[in-house]
Tab-separated table of C-alpha atoms in Angstrom:
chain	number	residue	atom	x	y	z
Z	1354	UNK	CA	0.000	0.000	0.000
Z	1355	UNK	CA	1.398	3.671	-0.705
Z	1356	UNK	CA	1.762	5.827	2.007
Z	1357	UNK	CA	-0.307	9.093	2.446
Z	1358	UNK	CA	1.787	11.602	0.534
Z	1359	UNK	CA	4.251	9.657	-1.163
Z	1360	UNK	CA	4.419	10.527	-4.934
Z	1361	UNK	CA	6.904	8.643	-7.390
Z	1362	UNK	CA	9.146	10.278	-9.988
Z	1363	UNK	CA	6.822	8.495	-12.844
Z	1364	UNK	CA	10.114	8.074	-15.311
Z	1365	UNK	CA	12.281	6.006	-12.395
Z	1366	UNK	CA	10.234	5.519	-9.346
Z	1367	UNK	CA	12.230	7.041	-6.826
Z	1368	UNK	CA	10.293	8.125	-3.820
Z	1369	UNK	CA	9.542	11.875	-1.996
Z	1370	UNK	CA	7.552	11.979	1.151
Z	1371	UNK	CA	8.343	15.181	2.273
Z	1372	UNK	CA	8.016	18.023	-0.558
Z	1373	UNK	CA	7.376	21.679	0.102
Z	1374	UNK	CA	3.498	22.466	-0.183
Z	1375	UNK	CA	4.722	25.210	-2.569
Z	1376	UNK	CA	6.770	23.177	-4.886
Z	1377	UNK	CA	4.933	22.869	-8.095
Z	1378	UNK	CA	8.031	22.084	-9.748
Z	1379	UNK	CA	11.627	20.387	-9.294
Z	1380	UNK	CA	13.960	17.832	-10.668
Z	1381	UNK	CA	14.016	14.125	-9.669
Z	1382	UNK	CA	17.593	13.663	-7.876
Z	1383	UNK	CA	17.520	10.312	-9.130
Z	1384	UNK	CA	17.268	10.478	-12.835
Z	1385	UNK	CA	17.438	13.993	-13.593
Z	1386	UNK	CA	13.590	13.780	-14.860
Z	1387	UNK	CA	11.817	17.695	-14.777
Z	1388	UNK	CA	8.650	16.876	-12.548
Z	1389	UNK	CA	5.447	18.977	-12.305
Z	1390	UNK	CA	3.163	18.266	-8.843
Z	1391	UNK	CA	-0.370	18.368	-9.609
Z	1392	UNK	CA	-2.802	17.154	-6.746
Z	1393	UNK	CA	-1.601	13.951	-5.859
Z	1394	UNK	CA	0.017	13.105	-8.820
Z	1395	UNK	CA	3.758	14.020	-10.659
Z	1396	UNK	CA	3.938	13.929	-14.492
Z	1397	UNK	CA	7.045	14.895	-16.539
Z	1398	UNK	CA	6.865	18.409	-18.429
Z	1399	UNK	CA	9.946	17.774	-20.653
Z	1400	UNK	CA	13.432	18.866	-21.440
Z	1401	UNK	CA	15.204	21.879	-18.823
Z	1402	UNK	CA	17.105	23.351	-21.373
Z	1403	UNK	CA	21.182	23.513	-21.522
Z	1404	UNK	CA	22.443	25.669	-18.693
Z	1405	UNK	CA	25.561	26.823	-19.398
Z	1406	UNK	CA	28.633	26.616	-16.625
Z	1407	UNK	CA	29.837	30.419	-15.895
Z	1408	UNK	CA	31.184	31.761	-12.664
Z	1409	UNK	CA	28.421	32.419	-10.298
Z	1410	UNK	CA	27.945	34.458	-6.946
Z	1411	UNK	CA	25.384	32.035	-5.321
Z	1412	UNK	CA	24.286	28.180	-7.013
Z	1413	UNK	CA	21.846	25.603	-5.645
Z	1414	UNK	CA	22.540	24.849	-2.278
Z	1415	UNK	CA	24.181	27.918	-1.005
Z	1416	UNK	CA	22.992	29.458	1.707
Z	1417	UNK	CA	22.798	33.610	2.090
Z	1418	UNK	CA	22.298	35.490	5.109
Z	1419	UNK	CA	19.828	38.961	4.172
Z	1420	UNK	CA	19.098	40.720	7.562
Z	1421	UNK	CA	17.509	38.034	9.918
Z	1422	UNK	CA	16.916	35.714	6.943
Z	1423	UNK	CA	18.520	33.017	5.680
Z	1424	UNK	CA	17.981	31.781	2.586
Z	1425	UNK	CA	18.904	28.030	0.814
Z	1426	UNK	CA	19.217	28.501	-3.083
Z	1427	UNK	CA	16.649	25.499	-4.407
Z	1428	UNK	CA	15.924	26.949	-7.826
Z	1429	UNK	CA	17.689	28.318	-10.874
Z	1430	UNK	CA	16.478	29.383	-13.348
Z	1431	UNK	CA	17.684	31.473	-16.806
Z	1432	UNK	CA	16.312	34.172	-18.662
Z	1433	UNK	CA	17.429	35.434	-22.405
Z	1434	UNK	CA	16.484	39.057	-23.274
Z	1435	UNK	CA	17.702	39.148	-26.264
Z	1436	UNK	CA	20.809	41.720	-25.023
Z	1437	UNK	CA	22.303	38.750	-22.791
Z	1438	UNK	CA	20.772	36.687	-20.060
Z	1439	UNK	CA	20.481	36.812	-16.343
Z	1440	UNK	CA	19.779	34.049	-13.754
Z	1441	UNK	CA	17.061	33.572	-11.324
Z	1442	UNK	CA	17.489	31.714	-8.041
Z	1443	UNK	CA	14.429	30.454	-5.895
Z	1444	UNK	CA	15.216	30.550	-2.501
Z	1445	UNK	CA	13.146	29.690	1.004
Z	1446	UNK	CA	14.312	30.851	4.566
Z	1447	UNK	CA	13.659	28.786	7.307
Z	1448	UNK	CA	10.113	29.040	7.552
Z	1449	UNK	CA	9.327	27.900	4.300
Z	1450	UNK	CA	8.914	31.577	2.861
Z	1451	UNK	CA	10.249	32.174	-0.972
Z	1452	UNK	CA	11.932	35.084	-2.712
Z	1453	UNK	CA	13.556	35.261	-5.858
Z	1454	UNK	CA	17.466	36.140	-6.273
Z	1455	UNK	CA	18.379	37.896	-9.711
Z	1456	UNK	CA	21.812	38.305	-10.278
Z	1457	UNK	CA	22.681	40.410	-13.919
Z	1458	UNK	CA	25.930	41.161	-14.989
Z	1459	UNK	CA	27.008	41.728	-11.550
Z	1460	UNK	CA	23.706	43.537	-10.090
Z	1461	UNK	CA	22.185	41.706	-7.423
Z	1462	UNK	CA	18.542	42.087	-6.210
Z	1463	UNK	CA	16.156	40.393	-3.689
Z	1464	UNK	CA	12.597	40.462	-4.569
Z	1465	UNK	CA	9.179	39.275	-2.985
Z	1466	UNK	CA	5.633	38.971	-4.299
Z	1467	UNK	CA	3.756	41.813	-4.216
Z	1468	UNK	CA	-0.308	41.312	-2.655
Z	1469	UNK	CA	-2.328	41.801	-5.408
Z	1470	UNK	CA	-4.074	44.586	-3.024
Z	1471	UNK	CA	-0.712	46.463	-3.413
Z	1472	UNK	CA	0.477	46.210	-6.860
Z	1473	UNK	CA	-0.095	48.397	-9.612
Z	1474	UNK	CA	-3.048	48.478	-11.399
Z	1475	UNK	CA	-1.445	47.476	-15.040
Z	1476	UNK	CA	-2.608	44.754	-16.231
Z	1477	UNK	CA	-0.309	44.459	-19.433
Z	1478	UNK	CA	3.273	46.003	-18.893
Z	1479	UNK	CA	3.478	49.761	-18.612
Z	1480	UNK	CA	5.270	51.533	-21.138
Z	1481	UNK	CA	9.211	52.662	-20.639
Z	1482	UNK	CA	8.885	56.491	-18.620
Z	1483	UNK	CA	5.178	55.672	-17.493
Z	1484	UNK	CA	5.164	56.427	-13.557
Z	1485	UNK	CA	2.892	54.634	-11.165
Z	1486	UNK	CA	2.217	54.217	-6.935
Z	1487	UNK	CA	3.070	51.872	-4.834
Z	1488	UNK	CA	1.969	52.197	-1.571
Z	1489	UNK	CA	2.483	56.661	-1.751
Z	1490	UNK	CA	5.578	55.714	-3.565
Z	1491	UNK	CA	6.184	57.010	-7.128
Z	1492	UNK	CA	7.721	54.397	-9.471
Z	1493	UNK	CA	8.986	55.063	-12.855
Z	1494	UNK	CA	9.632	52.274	-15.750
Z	1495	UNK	CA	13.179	52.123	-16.304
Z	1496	UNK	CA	13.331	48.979	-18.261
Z	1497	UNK	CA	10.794	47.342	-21.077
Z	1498	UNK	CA	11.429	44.009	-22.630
Z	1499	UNK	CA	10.714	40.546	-23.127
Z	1500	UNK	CA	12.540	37.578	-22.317
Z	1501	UNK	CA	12.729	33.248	-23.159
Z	1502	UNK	CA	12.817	30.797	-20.519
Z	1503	UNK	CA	16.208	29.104	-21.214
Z	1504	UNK	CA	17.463	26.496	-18.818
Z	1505	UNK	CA	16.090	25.505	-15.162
Z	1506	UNK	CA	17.387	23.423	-12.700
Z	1507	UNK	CA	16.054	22.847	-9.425
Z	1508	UNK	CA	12.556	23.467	-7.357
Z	1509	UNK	CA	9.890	26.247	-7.780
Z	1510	UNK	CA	6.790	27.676	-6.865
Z	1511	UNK	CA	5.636	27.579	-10.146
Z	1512	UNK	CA	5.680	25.759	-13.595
Z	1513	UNK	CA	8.155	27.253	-16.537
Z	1514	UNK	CA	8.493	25.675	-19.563
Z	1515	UNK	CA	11.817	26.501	-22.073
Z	1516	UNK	CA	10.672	28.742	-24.285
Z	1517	UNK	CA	8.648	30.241	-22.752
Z	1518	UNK	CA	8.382	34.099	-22.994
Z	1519	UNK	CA	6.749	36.993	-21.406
Z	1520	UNK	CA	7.399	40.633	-20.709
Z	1521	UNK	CA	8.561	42.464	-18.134
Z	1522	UNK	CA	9.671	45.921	-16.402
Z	1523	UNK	CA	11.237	47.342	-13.728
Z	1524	UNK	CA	10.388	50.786	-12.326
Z	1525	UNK	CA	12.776	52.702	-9.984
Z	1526	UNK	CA	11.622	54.883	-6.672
Z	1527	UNK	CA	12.989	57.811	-6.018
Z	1528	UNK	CA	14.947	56.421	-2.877
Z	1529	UNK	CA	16.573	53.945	-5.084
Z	1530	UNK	CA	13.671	50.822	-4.563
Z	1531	UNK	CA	12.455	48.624	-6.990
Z	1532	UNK	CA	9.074	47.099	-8.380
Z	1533	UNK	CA	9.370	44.444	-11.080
Z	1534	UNK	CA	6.385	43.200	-12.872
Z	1535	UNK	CA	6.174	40.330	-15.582
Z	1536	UNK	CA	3.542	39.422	-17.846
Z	1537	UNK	CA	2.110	36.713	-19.813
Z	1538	UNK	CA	-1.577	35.432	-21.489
Z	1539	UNK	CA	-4.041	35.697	-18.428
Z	1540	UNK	CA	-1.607	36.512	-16.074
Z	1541	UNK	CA	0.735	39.043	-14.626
Z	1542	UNK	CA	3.135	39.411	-11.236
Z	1543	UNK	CA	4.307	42.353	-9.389
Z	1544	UNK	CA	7.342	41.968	-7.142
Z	1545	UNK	CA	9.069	44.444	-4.837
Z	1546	UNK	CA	13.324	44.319	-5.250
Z	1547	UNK	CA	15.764	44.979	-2.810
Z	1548	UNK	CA	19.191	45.832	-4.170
Z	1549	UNK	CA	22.346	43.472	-2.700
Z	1550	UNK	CA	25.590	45.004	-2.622
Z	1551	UNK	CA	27.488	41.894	-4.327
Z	1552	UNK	CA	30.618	42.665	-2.343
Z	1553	UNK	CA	29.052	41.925	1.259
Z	1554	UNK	CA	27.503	38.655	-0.350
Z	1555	UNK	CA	29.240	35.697	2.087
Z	1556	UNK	CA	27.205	32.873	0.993
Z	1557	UNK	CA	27.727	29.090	2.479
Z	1558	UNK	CA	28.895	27.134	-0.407
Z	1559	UNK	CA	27.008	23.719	-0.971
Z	1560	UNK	CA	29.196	20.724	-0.122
């Protein structure tokens, strides 16, 4: 009889009794397989895409101190925009609680979902120099592109396919904070950055 809970990499069979509630996705440790949780239920979603080896400031595994946080790197994932790439890295602290690490040529910022009672009221990307609030904060869109899904490796909170594209912005305040939005068909995500000076970055390195 299967135990309550236990789901099977469908591709090898290798057991996991004890995922994250908020993993949708992650890759079997056993046979490399790219696994997307449904219900009760795991089904492969296909290839993760060829992710290049270049130096890195933090990879799966590490461990980062921000403030009274600490955060485990469990996700990576790359963008293309076309210009060059950057890298995404899902981490949780020690409660469980996620936030997204983007590292870009060098520029390294912590963000966290936005409440959709908080975030702008956009619901396609604003337009480079368009200006909104955020919580009596005035924002302005620095950046307008799209980007391509490239290579993943590790867990998330969500399901990304390679290929897959969407656009995005970021706005700067006027103290120097940061609101990042993406958007896709039916959807769209609003996440507040915090900026990371990469030369105070003292990660614990993965065995």
């Amino acid at each position: 009889m299967t135990p309550k809970g236990h789901l099977s990499c469908p591709n090898c069979g290798n057991g996991f009794d004890r995922l994250q509630k908020s993993m949708r996705m992650f890759d079997c440790p056993s046979c490399g397989t790219t696994l997307f949780r449904e219900a009760d239920a795991l089904a492969p979603i296909g290839n993760h895409g060829e992710m290049h080896e270049v130096p890195m400031l933090l990879g799966l595994g590490d461990k980062l101190r921000v403030g009274r946080h600490v955060y485990r790197m469990v996700g990576h994932a790359r963008f293309d925009y076309g210009r060059g790439w950057w890298d995404e890295l899902w981490a949780l602290d020690g409660s469980g609680n996620g936030a997204w690490i983007s590292i870009d040529e060098g520029d390294v910022i912590l963000q966290t979902a936005l409440p959709e009672g908080q975030a702008p009221k956009w619901n396609g990307a604003p337009p480079l120099g368009s200006s909104f609030r955020v919580e009596g904060e005035t924002y302005t869109v620095t950046e307008a592109d799209t980007a391509a899904c490239v290579a993943i490796r590790g867990e998330f909170p969500e399901v990304m396919e390679i290929g897959e594209r969407h656009d995005f912005v970021n706005a700067a305040g006027d103290d120097g904070a940061l609101i990042s939005g993406e958007f896709w068909a039916g959807g769209r995500a609003w996440y507040r950055g915090r900026w990371l000076d990469p030369f105070d970055l003292k990660p614990d390195r993965a065995a």
